[in-house]
Amino acid sequence: MTMKTRPVTILCLIAAIAVSVLLAGCAAGDGDATGGTHKAIIPLDKTPPASETATAKNEVRIEIQDFVFKPAEITIPPGTKVTWINKDEAPHTATSVDKKFNSGGLDTDDEFSFVFNDKGEYPYFCALHPHMKATITVK
Ligand SMILES: [Cu+2]
């Protein structure tokens, strides 16, 4: 009796091991595939902000005070970063006539920066007080 039962027990063990190896192999393969695609996406999202800040060579500040951009007319070389700061109690914007830039509403002491890389004339105004006009010339 003992001689007949042993081969059956061994066959059962081999079958059980084979099934568990197959299941484990499939599960591990799925995990690697999804993990790999997630990692590949992350670096692409981080590249644009770094290149924007790296292009600024000089920096100019324009104060908005008493409903006037000071200075209202400036000439700068390409690659200059212009920062507007609102020194009034009232909110203002720095809004490009040609829609090249738009600060949105700036409250007291709020700042907005834009890097001018291309030569040209950039007239702008305050969207809240359209009589406030100024121009940046890049050459
Ligand atoms: Cu204004």
JSON list of C-alpha atoms and ligand atoms in Angstrom, two decimals:
[
{"chain": "A", "resi": 1, "resn": "MET", "atom": "CA", "xyz": [0.00, 0.00, 0.00]},
{"chain": "A", "resi": 2, "resn": "THR", "atom": "CA", "xyz": [2.74, 2.42, 0.88]},
{"chain": "A", "resi": 3, "resn": "MET", "atom": "CA", "xyz": [4.50, 1.85, -2.45]},
{"chain": "A", "resi": 4, "resn": "LYS", "atom": "CA", "xyz": [1.38, 2.89, -4.43]},
{"chain": "A", "resi": 5, "resn": "THR", "atom": "CA", "xyz": [0.51, 6.10, -2.55]},
{"chain": "A", "resi": 6, "resn": "ARG", "atom": "CA", "xyz": [3.97, 7.75, -2.77]},
{"chain": "A", "resi": 7, "resn": "PRO", "atom": "CA", "xyz": [4.10, 8.46, -6.55]},
{"chain": "A", "resi": 8, "resn": "VAL", "atom": "CA", "xyz": [0.62, 10.03, -6.39]},
{"chain": "A", "resi": 9, "resn": "THR", "atom": "CA", "xyz": [1.66, 12.38, -3.58]},
{"chain": "A", "resi": 10, "resn": "ILE", "atom": "CA", "xyz": [4.77, 13.51, -5.51]},
{"chain": "A", "resi": 11, "resn": "LEU", "atom": "CA", "xyz": [2.72, 14.18, -8.66]},
{"chain": "A", "resi": 12, "resn": "CYS", "atom": "CA", "xyz": [0.29, 16.29, -6.65]},
{"chain": "A", "resi": 13, "resn": "LEU", "atom": "CA", "xyz": [3.15, 18.32, -5.20]},
{"chain": "A", "resi": 14, "resn": "ILE", "atom": "CA", "xyz": [4.72, 18.92, -8.64]},
{"chain": "A", "resi": 15, "resn": "ALA", "atom": "CA", "xyz": [1.37, 20.02, -10.04]},
{"chain": "A", "resi": 16, "resn": "ALA", "atom": "CA", "xyz": [0.78, 22.39, -7.12]},
{"chain": "A", "resi": 17, "resn": "ILE", "atom": "CA", "xyz": [4.26, 23.95, -7.50]},
{"chain": "A", "resi": 18, "resn": "ALA", "atom": "CA", "xyz": [3.81, 24.36, -11.25]},
{"chain": "A", "resi": 19, "resn": "VAL", "atom": "CA", "xyz": [0.49, 26.18, -10.81]},
{"chain": "A", "resi": 20, "resn": "SER", "atom": "CA", "xyz": [1.82, 28.50, -8.12]},
{"chain": "A", "resi": 21, "resn": "VAL", "atom": "CA", "xyz": [4.90, 29.41, -10.22]},
{"chain": "A", "resi": 22, "resn": "LEU", "atom": "CA", "xyz": [2.70, 30.23, -13.22]},
{"chain": "A", "resi": 23, "resn": "LEU", "atom": "CA", "xyz": [0.39, 32.44, -11.12]},
{"chain": "A", "resi": 24, "resn": "ALA", "atom": "CA", "xyz": [3.30, 34.24, -9.45]},
{"chain": "A", "resi": 25, "resn": "GLY", "atom": "CA", "xyz": [4.95, 34.83, -12.82]},
{"chain": "A", "resi": 26, "resn": "CYS", "atom": "CA", "xyz": [1.85, 36.44, -14.31]},
{"chain": "A", "resi": 27, "resn": "ALA", "atom": "CA", "xyz": [1.26, 38.70, -11.32]},
{"chain": "A", "resi": 28, "resn": "ALA", "atom": "CA", "xyz": [4.86, 39.96, -11.28]},
{"chain": "A", "resi": 29, "resn": "GLY", "atom": "CA", "xyz": [4.77, 40.68, -15.02]},
{"chain": "A", "resi": 30, "resn": "ASP", "atom": "CA", "xyz": [1.65, 42.88, -14.74]},
{"chain": "A", "resi": 31, "resn": "GLY", "atom": "CA", "xyz": [3.14, 44.85, -11.85]},
{"chain": "A", "resi": 32, "resn": "ASP", "atom": "CA", "xyz": [6.33, 45.69, -13.77]},
{"chain": "A", "resi": 33, "resn": "ALA", "atom": "CA", "xyz": [4.45, 46.82, -16.88]},
{"chain": "A", "resi": 34, "resn": "THR", "atom": "CA", "xyz": [2.25, 49.42, -15.11]},
{"chain": "A", "resi": 35, "resn": "GLY", "atom": "CA", "xyz": [5.09, 50.66, -12.89]},
{"chain": "A", "resi": 36, "resn": "GLY", "atom": "CA", "xyz": [7.31, 51.27, -15.93]},
{"chain": "A", "resi": 37, "resn": "THR", "atom": "CA", "xyz": [4.81, 53.47, -17.80]},
{"chain": "A", "resi": 38, "resn": "HIS", "atom": "CA", "xyz": [4.12, 55.67, -14.74]},
{"chain": "A", "resi": 39, "resn": "LYS", "atom": "CA", "xyz": [7.82, 56.42, -14.23]},
{"chain": "A", "resi": 40, "resn": "ALA", "atom": "CA", "xyz": [8.31, 57.42, -17.89]},
{"chain": "A", "resi": 41, "resn": "ILE", "atom": "CA", "xyz": [5.64, 60.19, -17.72]},
{"chain": "A", "resi": 42, "resn": "ILE", "atom": "CA", "xyz": [6.94, 62.14, -14.68]},
{"chain": "A", "resi": 43, "resn": "PRO", "atom": "CA", "xyz": [10.17, 63.71, -16.12]},
{"chain": "A", "resi": 44, "resn": "LEU", "atom": "CA", "xyz": [8.30, 65.16, -19.14]},
{"chain": "A", "resi": 45, "resn": "ASP", "atom": "CA", "xyz": [6.08, 67.30, -16.87]},
{"chain": "A", "resi": 46, "resn": "LYS", "atom": "CA", "xyz": [9.06, 68.90, -15.09]},
{"chain": "A", "resi": 47, "resn": "THR", "atom": "CA", "xyz": [11.04, 70.27, -18.09]},
{"chain": "A", "resi": 48, "resn": "PRO", "atom": "CA", "xyz": [9.13, 73.47, -19.21]},
{"chain": "A", "resi": 49, "resn": "PRO", "atom": "CA", "xyz": [9.45, 75.64, -16.03]},
{"chain": "A", "resi": 50, "resn": "ALA", "atom": "CA", "xyz": [13.25, 75.15, -15.81]},
{"chain": "A", "resi": 51, "resn": "SER", "atom": "CA", "xyz": [13.87, 76.42, -19.37]},
{"chain": "A", "resi": 52, "resn": "GLU", "atom": "CA", "xyz": [11.71, 79.57, -18.83]},
{"chain": "A", "resi": 53, "resn": "THR", "atom": "CA", "xyz": [13.72, 80.85, -15.87]},
{"chain": "A", "resi": 54, "resn": "ALA", "atom": "CA", "xyz": [17.06, 79.99, -17.51]},
{"chain": "A", "resi": 55, "resn": "THR", "atom": "CA", "xyz": [16.50, 82.46, -20.41]},
{"chain": "A", "resi": 56, "resn": "ALA", "atom": "CA", "xyz": [16.47, 85.67, -18.27]},
{"chain": "A", "resi": 57, "resn": "LYS", "atom": "CA", "xyz": [19.79, 87.57, -18.50]},
{"chain": "A", "resi": 58, "resn": "ASN", "atom": "CA", "xyz": [18.83, 90.99, -17.07]},
{"chain": "A", "resi": 59, "resn": "GLU", "atom": "CA", "xyz": [16.02, 92.12, -14.84]},
{"chain": "A", "resi": 60, "resn": "VAL", "atom": "CA", "xyz": [14.06, 95.40, -14.85]},
{"chain": "A", "resi": 61, "resn": "ARG", "atom": "CA", "xyz": [11.41, 96.50, -12.35]},
{"chain": "A", "resi": 62, "resn": "ILE", "atom": "CA", "xyz": [8.42, 98.71, -13.18]},
{"chain": "A", "resi": 63, "resn": "GLU", "atom": "CA", "xyz": [6.46, 100.19, -10.29]},
{"chain": "A", "resi": 64, "resn": "ILE", "atom": "CA", "xyz": [2.78, 100.93, -10.64]},
{"chain": "A", "resi": 65, "resn": "GLN", "atom": "CA", "xyz": [2.17, 104.03, -8.52]},
{"chain": "A", "resi": 66, "resn": "ASP", "atom": "CA", "xyz": [-0.45, 106.80, -8.56]},
{"chain": "A", "resi": 67, "resn": "PHE", "atom": "CA", "xyz": [-2.13, 105.09, -11.54]},
{"chain": "A", "resi": 68, "resn": "VAL", "atom": "CA", "xyz": [1.05, 105.36, -13.62]},
{"chain": "A", "resi": 69, "resn": "PHE", "atom": "CA", "xyz": [3.56, 102.76, -14.84]},
{"chain": "A", "resi": 70, "resn": "LYS", "atom": "CA", "xyz": [7.02, 103.98, -13.75]},
{"chain": "A", "resi": 71, "resn": "PRO", "atom": "CA", "xyz": [8.87, 104.15, -16.06]},
{"chain": "A", "resi": 72, "resn": "ALA", "atom": "CA", "xyz": [6.19, 104.15, -18.75]},
{"chain": "A", "resi": 73, "resn": "GLU", "atom": "CA", "xyz": [8.65, 103.87, -21.65]},
{"chain": "A", "resi": 74, "resn": "ILE", "atom": "CA", "xyz": [11.65, 101.55, -21.42]},
{"chain": "A", "resi": 75, "resn": "THR", "atom": "CA", "xyz": [14.02, 99.96, -23.92]},
{"chain": "A", "resi": 76, "resn": "ILE", "atom": "CA", "xyz": [15.62, 96.64, -23.01]},
{"chain": "A", "resi": 77, "resn": "PRO", "atom": "CA", "xyz": [17.80, 94.01, -24.72]},
{"chain": "A", "resi": 78, "resn": "PRO", "atom": "CA", "xyz": [16.30, 90.61, -25.66]},
{"chain": "A", "resi": 79, "resn": "GLY", "atom": "CA", "xyz": [16.21, 88.14, -22.78]},
{"chain": "A", "resi": 80, "resn": "THR", "atom": "CA", "xyz": [15.33, 90.76, -20.16]},
{"chain": "A", "resi": 81, "resn": "LYS", "atom": "CA", "xyz": [12.93, 89.81, -17.40]},
{"chain": "A", "resi": 82, "resn": "VAL", "atom": "CA", "xyz": [10.50, 92.61, -16.55]},
{"chain": "A", "resi": 83, "resn": "THR", "atom": "CA", "xyz": [8.79, 92.58, -13.15]},
{"chain": "A", "resi": 84, "resn": "TRP", "atom": "CA", "xyz": [5.82, 94.84, -12.39]},
{"chain": "A", "resi": 85, "resn": "ILE", "atom": "CA", "xyz": [4.99, 95.59, -8.78]},
{"chain": "A", "resi": 86, "resn": "ASN", "atom": "CA", "xyz": [1.80, 97.34, -7.69]},
{"chain": "A", "resi": 87, "resn": "LYS", "atom": "CA", "xyz": [2.51, 100.13, -5.17]},
{"chain": "A", "resi": 88, "resn": "ASP", "atom": "CA", "xyz": [-1.06, 101.50, -5.19]},
{"chain": "A", "resi": 89, "resn": "GLU", "atom": "CA", "xyz": [-3.94, 100.68, -2.88]},
{"chain": "A", "resi": 90, "resn": "ALA", "atom": "CA", "xyz": [-6.07, 100.05, -5.97]},
{"chain": "A", "resi": 91, "resn": "PRO", "atom": "CA", "xyz": [-5.62, 96.85, -8.01]},
{"chain": "A", "resi": 92, "resn": "HIS", "atom": "CA", "xyz": [-3.98, 97.09, -11.45]},
{"chain": "A", "resi": 93, "resn": "THR", "atom": "CA", "xyz": [-2.95, 94.84, -14.33]},
{"chain": "A", "resi": 94, "resn": "ALA", "atom": "CA", "xyz": [-0.15, 94.88, -16.91]},
{"chain": "A", "resi": 95, "resn": "THR", "atom": "CA", "xyz": [-2.00, 93.68, -20.01]},
{"chain": "A", "resi": 96, "resn": "SER", "atom": "CA", "xyz": [-0.38, 93.46, -23.46]},
{"chain": "A", "resi": 97, "resn": "VAL", "atom": "CA", "xyz": [-2.31, 95.15, -26.29]},
{"chain": "A", "resi": 98, "resn": "ASP", "atom": "CA", "xyz": [-1.22, 92.25, -28.56]},
{"chain": "A", "resi": 99, "resn": "LYS", "atom": "CA", "xyz": [-2.10, 89.62, -25.93]},
{"chain": "A", "resi": 100, "resn": "LYS", "atom": "CA", "xyz": [1.60, 88.68, -25.45]},
{"chain": "A", "resi": 101, "resn": "PHE", "atom": "CA", "xyz": [1.32, 88.82, -21.66]},
{"chain": "A", "resi": 102, "resn": "ASN", "atom": "CA", "xyz": [-1.28, 89.53, -18.98]},
{"chain": "A", "resi": 103, "resn": "SER", "atom": "CA", "xyz": [-0.61, 89.86, -15.28]},
{"chain": "A", "resi": 104, "resn": "GLY", "atom": "CA", "xyz": [-4.22, 89.49, -14.19]},
{"chain": "A", "resi": 105, "resn": "GLY", "atom": "CA", "xyz": [-5.29, 91.54, -11.17]},
{"chain": "A", "resi": 106, "resn": "LEU", "atom": "CA", "xyz": [-2.39, 92.70, -8.98]},
{"chain": "A", "resi": 107, "resn": "ASP", "atom": "CA", "xyz": [-3.23, 93.75, -5.43]},
{"chain": "A", "resi": 108, "resn": "THR", "atom": "CA", "xyz": [-0.96, 96.01, -3.34]},
{"chain": "A", "resi": 109, "resn": "ASP", "atom": "CA", "xyz": [2.67, 94.73, -3.44]},
{"chain": "A", "resi": 110, "resn": "ASP", "atom": "CA", "xyz": [1.77, 91.90, -5.83]},
{"chain": "A", "resi": 111, "resn": "GLU", "atom": "CA", "xyz": [4.33, 91.21, -8.58]},
{"chain": "A", "resi": 112, "resn": "PHE", "atom": "CA", "xyz": [4.19, 89.85, -12.12]},
{"chain": "A", "resi": 113, "resn": "SER", "atom": "CA", "xyz": [7.18, 88.92, -14.31]},
{"chain": "A", "resi": 114, "resn": "PHE", "atom": "CA", "xyz": [7.59, 88.31, -18.04]},
{"chain": "A", "resi": 115, "resn": "VAL", "atom": "CA", "xyz": [10.75, 87.53, -20.04]},
{"chain": "A", "resi": 116, "resn": "PHE", "atom": "CA", "xyz": [11.01, 89.43, -23.38]},
{"chain": "A", "resi": 117, "resn": "ASN", "atom": "CA", "xyz": [13.04, 87.23, -25.74]},
{"chain": "A", "resi": 118, "resn": "ASP", "atom": "CA", "xyz": [11.89, 88.69, -29.11]},
{"chain": "A", "resi": 119, "resn": "LYS", "atom": "CA", "xyz": [12.67, 92.16, -30.48]},
{"chain": "A", "resi": 120, "resn": "GLY", "atom": "CA", "xyz": [9.73, 94.50, -31.03]},
{"chain": "A", "resi": 121, "resn": "GLU", "atom": "CA", "xyz": [7.36, 97.02, -29.47]},
{"chain": "A", "resi": 122, "resn": "TYR", "atom": "CA", "xyz": [5.13, 95.81, -26.66]},
{"chain": "A", "resi": 123, "resn": "PRO", "atom": "CA", "xyz": [2.43, 98.37, -25.80]},
{"chain": "A", "resi": 124, "resn": "TYR", "atom": "CA", "xyz": [0.40, 97.49, -22.73]},
{"chain": "A", "resi": 125, "resn": "PHE", "atom": "CA", "xyz": [-2.21, 99.00, -20.42]},
{"chain": "A", "resi": 126, "resn": "CYS", "atom": "CA", "xyz": [-4.14, 98.41, -17.22]},
{"chain": "A", "resi": 127, "resn": "ALA", "atom": "CA", "xyz": [-7.31, 96.47, -17.95]},
{"chain": "A", "resi": 128, "resn": "LEU", "atom": "CA", "xyz": [-9.00, 98.04, -14.91]},
{"chain": "A", "resi": 129, "resn": "HIS", "atom": "CA", "xyz": [-8.00, 101.63, -15.85]},
{"chain": "A", "resi": 130, "resn": "PRO", "atom": "CA", "xyz": [-7.52, 101.64, -19.66]},
{"chain": "A", "resi": 131, "resn": "HIS", "atom": "CA", "xyz": [-6.13, 105.20, -19.62]},
{"chain": "A", "resi": 132, "resn": "MET", "atom": "CA", "xyz": [-2.97, 103.78, -17.96]},
{"chain": "A", "resi": 133, "resn": "LYS", "atom": "CA", "xyz": [-0.73, 103.07, -20.96]},
{"chain": "A", "resi": 134, "resn": "ALA", "atom": "CA", "xyz": [2.96, 102.22, -21.37]},
{"chain": "A", "resi": 135, "resn": "THR", "atom": "CA", "xyz": [5.35, 100.59, -23.84]},
{"chain": "A", "resi": 136, "resn": "ILE", "atom": "CA", "xyz": [8.30, 98.22, -23.64]},
{"chain": "A", "resi": 137, "resn": "THR", "atom": "CA", "xyz": [10.71, 98.27, -26.58]},
{"chain": "A", "resi": 138, "resn": "VAL", "atom": "CA", "xyz": [13.00, 95.26, -27.06]},
{"chain": "A", "resi": 139, "resn": "LYS", "atom": "CA", "xyz": [16.03, 95.82, -29.36]},
{"chain": "B", "resi": 1, "resn": "CU", "atom": "CU", "xyz": [-5.04, 100.11, -12.98]}
]
